[in-house]
PDB file of N, CA and C in Angstrom:
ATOM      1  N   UNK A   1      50.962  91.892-154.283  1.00 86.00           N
ATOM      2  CA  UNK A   1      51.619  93.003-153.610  1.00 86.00           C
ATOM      3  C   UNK A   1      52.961  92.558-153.003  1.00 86.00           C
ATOM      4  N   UNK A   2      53.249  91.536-152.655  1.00 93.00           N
ATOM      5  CA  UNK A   2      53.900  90.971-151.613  1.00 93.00           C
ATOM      6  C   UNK A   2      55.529  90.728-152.621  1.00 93.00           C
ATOM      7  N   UNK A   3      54.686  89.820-154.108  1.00 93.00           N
ATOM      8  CA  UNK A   3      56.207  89.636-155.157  1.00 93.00           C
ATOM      9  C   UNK A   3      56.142  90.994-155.976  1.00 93.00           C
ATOM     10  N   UNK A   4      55.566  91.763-155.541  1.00 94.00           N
ATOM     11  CA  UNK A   4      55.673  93.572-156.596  1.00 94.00           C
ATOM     12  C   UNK A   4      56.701  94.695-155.491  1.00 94.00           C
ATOM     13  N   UNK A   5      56.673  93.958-154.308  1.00 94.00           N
ATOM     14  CA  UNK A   5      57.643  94.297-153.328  1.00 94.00           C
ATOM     15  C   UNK A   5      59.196  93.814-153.114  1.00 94.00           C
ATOM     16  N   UNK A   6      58.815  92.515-153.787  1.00 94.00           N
ATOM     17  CA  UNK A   6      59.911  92.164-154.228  1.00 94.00           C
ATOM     18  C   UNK A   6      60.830  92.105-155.214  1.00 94.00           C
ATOM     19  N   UNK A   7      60.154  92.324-156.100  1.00 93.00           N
ATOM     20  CA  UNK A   7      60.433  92.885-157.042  1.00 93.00           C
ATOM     21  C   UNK A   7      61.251  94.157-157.501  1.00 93.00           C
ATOM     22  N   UNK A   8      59.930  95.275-156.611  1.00 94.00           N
ATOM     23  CA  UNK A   8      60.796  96.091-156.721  1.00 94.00           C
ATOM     24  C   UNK A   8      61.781  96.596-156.028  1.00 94.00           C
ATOM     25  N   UNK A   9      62.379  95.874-154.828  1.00 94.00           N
ATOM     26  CA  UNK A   9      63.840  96.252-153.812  1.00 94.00           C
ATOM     27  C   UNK A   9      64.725  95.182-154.914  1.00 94.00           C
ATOM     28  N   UNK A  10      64.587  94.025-155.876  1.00 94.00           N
ATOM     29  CA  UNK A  10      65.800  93.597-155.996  1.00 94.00           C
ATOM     30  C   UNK A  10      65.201  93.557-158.097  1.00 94.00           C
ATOM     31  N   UNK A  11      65.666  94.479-158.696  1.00 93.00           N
ATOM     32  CA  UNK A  11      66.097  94.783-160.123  1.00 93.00           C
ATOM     33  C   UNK A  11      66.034  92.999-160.514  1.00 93.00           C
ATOM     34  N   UNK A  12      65.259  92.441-161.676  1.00 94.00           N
ATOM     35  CA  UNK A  12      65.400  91.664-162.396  1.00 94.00           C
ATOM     36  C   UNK A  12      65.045  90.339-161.479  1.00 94.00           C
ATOM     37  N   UNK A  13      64.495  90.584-160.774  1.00 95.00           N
ATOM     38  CA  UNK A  13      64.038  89.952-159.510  1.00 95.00           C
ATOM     39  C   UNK A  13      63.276  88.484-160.137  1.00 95.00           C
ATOM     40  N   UNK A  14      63.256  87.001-160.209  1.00 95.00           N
ATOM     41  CA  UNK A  14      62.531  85.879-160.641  1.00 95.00           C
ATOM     42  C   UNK A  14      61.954  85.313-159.527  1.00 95.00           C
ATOM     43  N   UNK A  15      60.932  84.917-159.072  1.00 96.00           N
ATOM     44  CA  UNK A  15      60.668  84.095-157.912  1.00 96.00           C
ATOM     45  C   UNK A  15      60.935  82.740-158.637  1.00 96.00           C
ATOM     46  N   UNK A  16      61.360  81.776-157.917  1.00 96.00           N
ATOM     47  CA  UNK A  16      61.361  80.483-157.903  1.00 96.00           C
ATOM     48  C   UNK A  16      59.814  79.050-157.123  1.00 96.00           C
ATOM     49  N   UNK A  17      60.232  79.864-155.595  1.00 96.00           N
ATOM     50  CA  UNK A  17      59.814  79.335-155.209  1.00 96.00           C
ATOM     51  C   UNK A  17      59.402  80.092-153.691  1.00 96.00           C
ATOM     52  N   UNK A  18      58.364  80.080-152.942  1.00 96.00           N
ATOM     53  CA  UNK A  18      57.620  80.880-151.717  1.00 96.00           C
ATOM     54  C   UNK A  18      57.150  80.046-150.502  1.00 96.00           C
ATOM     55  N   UNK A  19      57.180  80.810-149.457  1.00 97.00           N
ATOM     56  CA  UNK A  19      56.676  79.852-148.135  1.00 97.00           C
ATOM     57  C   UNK A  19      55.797  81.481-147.516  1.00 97.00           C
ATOM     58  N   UNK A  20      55.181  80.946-146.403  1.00 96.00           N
ATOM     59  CA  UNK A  20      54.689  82.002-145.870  1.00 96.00           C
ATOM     60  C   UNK A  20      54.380  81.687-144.595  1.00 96.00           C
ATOM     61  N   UNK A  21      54.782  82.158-143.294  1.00 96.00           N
ATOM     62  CA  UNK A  21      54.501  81.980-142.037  1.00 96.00           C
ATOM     63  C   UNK A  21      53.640  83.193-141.050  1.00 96.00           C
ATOM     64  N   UNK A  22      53.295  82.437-140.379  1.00 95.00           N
ATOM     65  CA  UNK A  22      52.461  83.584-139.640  1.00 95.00           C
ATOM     66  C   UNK A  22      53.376  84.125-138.541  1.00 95.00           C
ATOM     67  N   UNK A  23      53.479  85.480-138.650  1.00 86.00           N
ATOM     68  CA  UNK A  23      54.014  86.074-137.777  1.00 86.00           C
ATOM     69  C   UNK A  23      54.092  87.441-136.783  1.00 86.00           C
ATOM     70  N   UNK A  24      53.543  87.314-135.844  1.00 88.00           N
ATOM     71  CA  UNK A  24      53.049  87.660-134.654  1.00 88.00           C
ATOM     72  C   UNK A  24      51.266  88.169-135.238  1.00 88.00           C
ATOM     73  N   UNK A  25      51.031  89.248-135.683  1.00 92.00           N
ATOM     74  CA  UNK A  25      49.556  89.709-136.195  1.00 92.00           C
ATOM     75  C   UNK A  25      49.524  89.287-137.909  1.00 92.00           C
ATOM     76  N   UNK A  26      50.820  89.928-138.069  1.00 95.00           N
ATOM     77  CA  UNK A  26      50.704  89.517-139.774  1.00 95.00           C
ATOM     78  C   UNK A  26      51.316  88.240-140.010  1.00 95.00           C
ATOM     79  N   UNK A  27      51.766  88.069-141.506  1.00 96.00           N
ATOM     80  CA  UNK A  27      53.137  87.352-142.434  1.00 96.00           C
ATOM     81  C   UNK A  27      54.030  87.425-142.691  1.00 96.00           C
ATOM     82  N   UNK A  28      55.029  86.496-142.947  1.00 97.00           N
ATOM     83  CA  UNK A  28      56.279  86.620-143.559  1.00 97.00           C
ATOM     84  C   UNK A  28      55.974  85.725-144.871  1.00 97.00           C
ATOM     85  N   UNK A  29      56.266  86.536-145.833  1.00 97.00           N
ATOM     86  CA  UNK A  29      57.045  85.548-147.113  1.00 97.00           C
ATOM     87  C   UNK A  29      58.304  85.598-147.109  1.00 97.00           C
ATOM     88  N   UNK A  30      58.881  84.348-147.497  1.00 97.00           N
ATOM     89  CA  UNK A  30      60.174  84.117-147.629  1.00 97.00           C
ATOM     90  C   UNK A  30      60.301  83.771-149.360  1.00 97.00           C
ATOM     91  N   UNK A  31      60.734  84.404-150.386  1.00 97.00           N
ATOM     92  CA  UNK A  31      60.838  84.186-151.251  1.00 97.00           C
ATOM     93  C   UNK A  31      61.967  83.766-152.288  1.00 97.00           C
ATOM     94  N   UNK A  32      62.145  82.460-152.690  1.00 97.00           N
ATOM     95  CA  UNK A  32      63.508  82.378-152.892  1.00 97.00           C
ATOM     96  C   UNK A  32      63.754  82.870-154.839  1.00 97.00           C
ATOM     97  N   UNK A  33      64.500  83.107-155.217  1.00 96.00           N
ATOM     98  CA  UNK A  33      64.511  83.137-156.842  1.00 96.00           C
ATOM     99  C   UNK A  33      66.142  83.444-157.509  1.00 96.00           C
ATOM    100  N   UNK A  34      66.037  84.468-158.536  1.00 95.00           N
ATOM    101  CA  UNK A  34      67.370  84.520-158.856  1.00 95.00           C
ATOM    102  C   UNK A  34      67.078  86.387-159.357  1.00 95.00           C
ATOM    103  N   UNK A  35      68.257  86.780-159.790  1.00 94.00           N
ATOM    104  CA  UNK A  35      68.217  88.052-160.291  1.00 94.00           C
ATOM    105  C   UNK A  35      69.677  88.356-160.572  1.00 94.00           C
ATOM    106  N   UNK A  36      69.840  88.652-162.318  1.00 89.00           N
ATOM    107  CA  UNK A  36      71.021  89.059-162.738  1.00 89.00           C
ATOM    108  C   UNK A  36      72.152  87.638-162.409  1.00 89.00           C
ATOM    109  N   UNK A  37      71.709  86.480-162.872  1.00 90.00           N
ATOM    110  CA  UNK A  37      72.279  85.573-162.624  1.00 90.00           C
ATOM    111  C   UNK A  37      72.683  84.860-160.802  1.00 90.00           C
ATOM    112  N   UNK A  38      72.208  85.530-160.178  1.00 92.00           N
ATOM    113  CA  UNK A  38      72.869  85.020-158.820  1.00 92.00           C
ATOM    114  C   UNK A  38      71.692  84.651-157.713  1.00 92.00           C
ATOM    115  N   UNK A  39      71.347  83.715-157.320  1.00 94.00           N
ATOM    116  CA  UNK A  39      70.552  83.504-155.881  1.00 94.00           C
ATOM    117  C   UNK A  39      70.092  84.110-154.765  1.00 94.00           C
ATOM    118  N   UNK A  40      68.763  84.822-154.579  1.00 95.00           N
ATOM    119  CA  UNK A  40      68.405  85.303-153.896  1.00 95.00           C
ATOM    120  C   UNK A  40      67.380  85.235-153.011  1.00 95.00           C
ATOM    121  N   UNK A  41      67.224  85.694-151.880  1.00 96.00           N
ATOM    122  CA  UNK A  41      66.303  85.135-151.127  1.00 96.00           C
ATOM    123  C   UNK A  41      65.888  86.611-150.567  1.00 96.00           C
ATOM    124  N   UNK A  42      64.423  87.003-150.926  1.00 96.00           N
ATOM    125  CA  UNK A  42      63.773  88.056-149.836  1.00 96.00           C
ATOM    126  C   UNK A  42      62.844  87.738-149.337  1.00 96.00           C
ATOM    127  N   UNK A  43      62.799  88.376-147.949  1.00 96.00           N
ATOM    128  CA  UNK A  43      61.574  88.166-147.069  1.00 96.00           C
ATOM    129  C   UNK A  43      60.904  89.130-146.748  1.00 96.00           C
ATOM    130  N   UNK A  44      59.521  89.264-147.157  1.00 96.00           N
ATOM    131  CA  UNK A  44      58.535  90.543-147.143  1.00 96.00           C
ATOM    132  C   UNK A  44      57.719  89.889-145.685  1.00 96.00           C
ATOM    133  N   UNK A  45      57.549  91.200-145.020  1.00 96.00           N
ATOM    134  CA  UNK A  45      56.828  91.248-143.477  1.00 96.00           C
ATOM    135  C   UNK A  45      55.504  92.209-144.335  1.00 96.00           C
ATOM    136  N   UNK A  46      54.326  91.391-143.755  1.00 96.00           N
ATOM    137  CA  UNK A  46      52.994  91.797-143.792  1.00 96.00           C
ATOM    138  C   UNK A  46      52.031  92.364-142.779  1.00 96.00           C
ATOM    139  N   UNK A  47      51.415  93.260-142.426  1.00 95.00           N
ATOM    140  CA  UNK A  47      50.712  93.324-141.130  1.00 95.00           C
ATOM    141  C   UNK A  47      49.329  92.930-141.587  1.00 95.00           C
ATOM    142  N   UNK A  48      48.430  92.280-140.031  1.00 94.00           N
ATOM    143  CA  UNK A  48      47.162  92.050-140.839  1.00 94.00           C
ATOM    144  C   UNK A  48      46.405  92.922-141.876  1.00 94.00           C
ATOM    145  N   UNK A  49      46.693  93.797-141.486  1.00 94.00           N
ATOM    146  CA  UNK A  49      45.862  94.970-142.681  1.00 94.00           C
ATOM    147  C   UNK A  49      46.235  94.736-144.094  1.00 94.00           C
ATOM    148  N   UNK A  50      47.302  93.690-144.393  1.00 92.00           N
ATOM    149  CA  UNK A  50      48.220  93.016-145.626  1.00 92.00           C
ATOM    150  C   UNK A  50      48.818  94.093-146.061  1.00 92.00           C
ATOM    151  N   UNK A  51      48.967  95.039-145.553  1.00 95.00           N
ATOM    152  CA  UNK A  51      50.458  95.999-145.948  1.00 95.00           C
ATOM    153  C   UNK A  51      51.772  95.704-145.445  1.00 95.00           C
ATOM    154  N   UNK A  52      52.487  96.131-146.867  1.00 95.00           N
ATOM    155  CA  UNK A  52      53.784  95.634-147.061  1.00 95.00           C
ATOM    156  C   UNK A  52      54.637  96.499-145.717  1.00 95.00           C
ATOM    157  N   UNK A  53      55.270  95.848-144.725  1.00 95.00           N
ATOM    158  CA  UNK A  53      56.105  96.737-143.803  1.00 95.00           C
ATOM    159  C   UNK A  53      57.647  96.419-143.540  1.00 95.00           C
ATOM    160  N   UNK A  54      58.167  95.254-143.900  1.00 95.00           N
ATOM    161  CA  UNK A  54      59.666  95.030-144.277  1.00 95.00           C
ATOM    162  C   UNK A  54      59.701  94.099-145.179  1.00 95.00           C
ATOM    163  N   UNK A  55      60.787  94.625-145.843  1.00 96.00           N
ATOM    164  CA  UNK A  55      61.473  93.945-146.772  1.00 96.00           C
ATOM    165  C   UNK A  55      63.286  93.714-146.750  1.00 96.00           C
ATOM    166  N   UNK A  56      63.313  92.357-146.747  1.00 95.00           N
ATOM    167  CA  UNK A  56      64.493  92.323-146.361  1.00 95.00           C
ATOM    168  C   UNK A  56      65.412  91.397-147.555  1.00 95.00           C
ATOM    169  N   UNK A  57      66.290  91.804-148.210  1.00 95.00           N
ATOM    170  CA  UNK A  57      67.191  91.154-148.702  1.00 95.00           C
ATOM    171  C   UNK A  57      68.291  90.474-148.872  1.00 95.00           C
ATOM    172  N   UNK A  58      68.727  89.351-149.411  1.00 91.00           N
ATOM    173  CA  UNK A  58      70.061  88.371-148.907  1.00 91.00           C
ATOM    174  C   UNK A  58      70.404  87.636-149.900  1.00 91.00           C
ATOM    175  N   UNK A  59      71.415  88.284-150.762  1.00 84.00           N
ATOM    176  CA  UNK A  59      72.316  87.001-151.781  1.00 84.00           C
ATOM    177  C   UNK A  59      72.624  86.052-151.175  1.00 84.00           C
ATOM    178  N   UNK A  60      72.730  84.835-151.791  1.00 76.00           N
ATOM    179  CA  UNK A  60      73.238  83.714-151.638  1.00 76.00           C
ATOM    180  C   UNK A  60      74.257  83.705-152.509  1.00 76.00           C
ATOM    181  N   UNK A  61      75.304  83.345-151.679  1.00 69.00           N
ATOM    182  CA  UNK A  61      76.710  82.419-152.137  1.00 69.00           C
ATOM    183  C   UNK A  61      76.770  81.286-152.514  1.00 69.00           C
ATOM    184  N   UNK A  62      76.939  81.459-154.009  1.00 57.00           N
ATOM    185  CA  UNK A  62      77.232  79.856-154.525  1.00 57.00           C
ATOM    186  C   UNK A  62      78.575  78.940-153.868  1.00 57.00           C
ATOM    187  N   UNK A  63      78.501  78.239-153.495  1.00 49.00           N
ATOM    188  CA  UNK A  63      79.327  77.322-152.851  1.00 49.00           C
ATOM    189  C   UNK A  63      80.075  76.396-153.989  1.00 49.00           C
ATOM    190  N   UNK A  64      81.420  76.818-153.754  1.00 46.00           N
ATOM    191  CA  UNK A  64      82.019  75.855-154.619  1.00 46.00           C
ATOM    192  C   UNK A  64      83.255  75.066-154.068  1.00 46.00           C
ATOM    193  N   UNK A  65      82.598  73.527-154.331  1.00 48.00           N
ATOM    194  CA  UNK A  65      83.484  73.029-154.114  1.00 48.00           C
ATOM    195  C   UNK A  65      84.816  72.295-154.783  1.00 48.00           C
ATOM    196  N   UNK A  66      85.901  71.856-153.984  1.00 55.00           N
ATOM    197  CA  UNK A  66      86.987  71.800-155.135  1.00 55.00           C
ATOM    198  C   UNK A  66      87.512  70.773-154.594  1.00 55.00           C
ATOM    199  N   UNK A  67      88.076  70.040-155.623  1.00 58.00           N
ATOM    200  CA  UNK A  67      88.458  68.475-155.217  1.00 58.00           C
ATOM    201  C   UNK A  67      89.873  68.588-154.836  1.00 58.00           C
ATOM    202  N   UNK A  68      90.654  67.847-154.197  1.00 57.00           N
ATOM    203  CA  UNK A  68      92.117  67.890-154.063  1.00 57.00           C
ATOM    204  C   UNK A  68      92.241  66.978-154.549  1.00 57.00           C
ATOM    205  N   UNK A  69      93.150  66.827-155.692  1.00 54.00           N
ATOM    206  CA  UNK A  69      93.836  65.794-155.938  1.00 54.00           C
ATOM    207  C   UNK A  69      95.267  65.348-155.790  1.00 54.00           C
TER     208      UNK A  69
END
């Protein structure tokens, strides 16, 4: 339920990789992956009842660095 939530707020959505913390009654997943080529990270809020109650989304910026020569 939790990556079908994630899924469906971010189109083409891949998980990579997941953590999960307890937070206050329920969970947080923090889910990191990719979608449409670019880095993404969502975090689904769970209440104990394990219903889905936020979902929050956040591209990541590829960082590029550049040499001076």
């Amino acid at each position: 339920e939790v990556l079908d939530a994630a899924k469906e707020k971010v189109k083409g959505f891949e998980a990579k990789e997941a953590t999960v913390e307890a937070e206050g009654d329920g969970k947080e997943y923090e889910i990191k992956g990719t979608a449409n080529g670019k880095t993404v990270e969502v975090e689904v809020e769970v209440d104990k009842a394990g219903k889905v109650t936020k979902v929050v989304v956040e591209e990541k910026k590829e960082e590029k660095k550049e040499e001076k020569k």
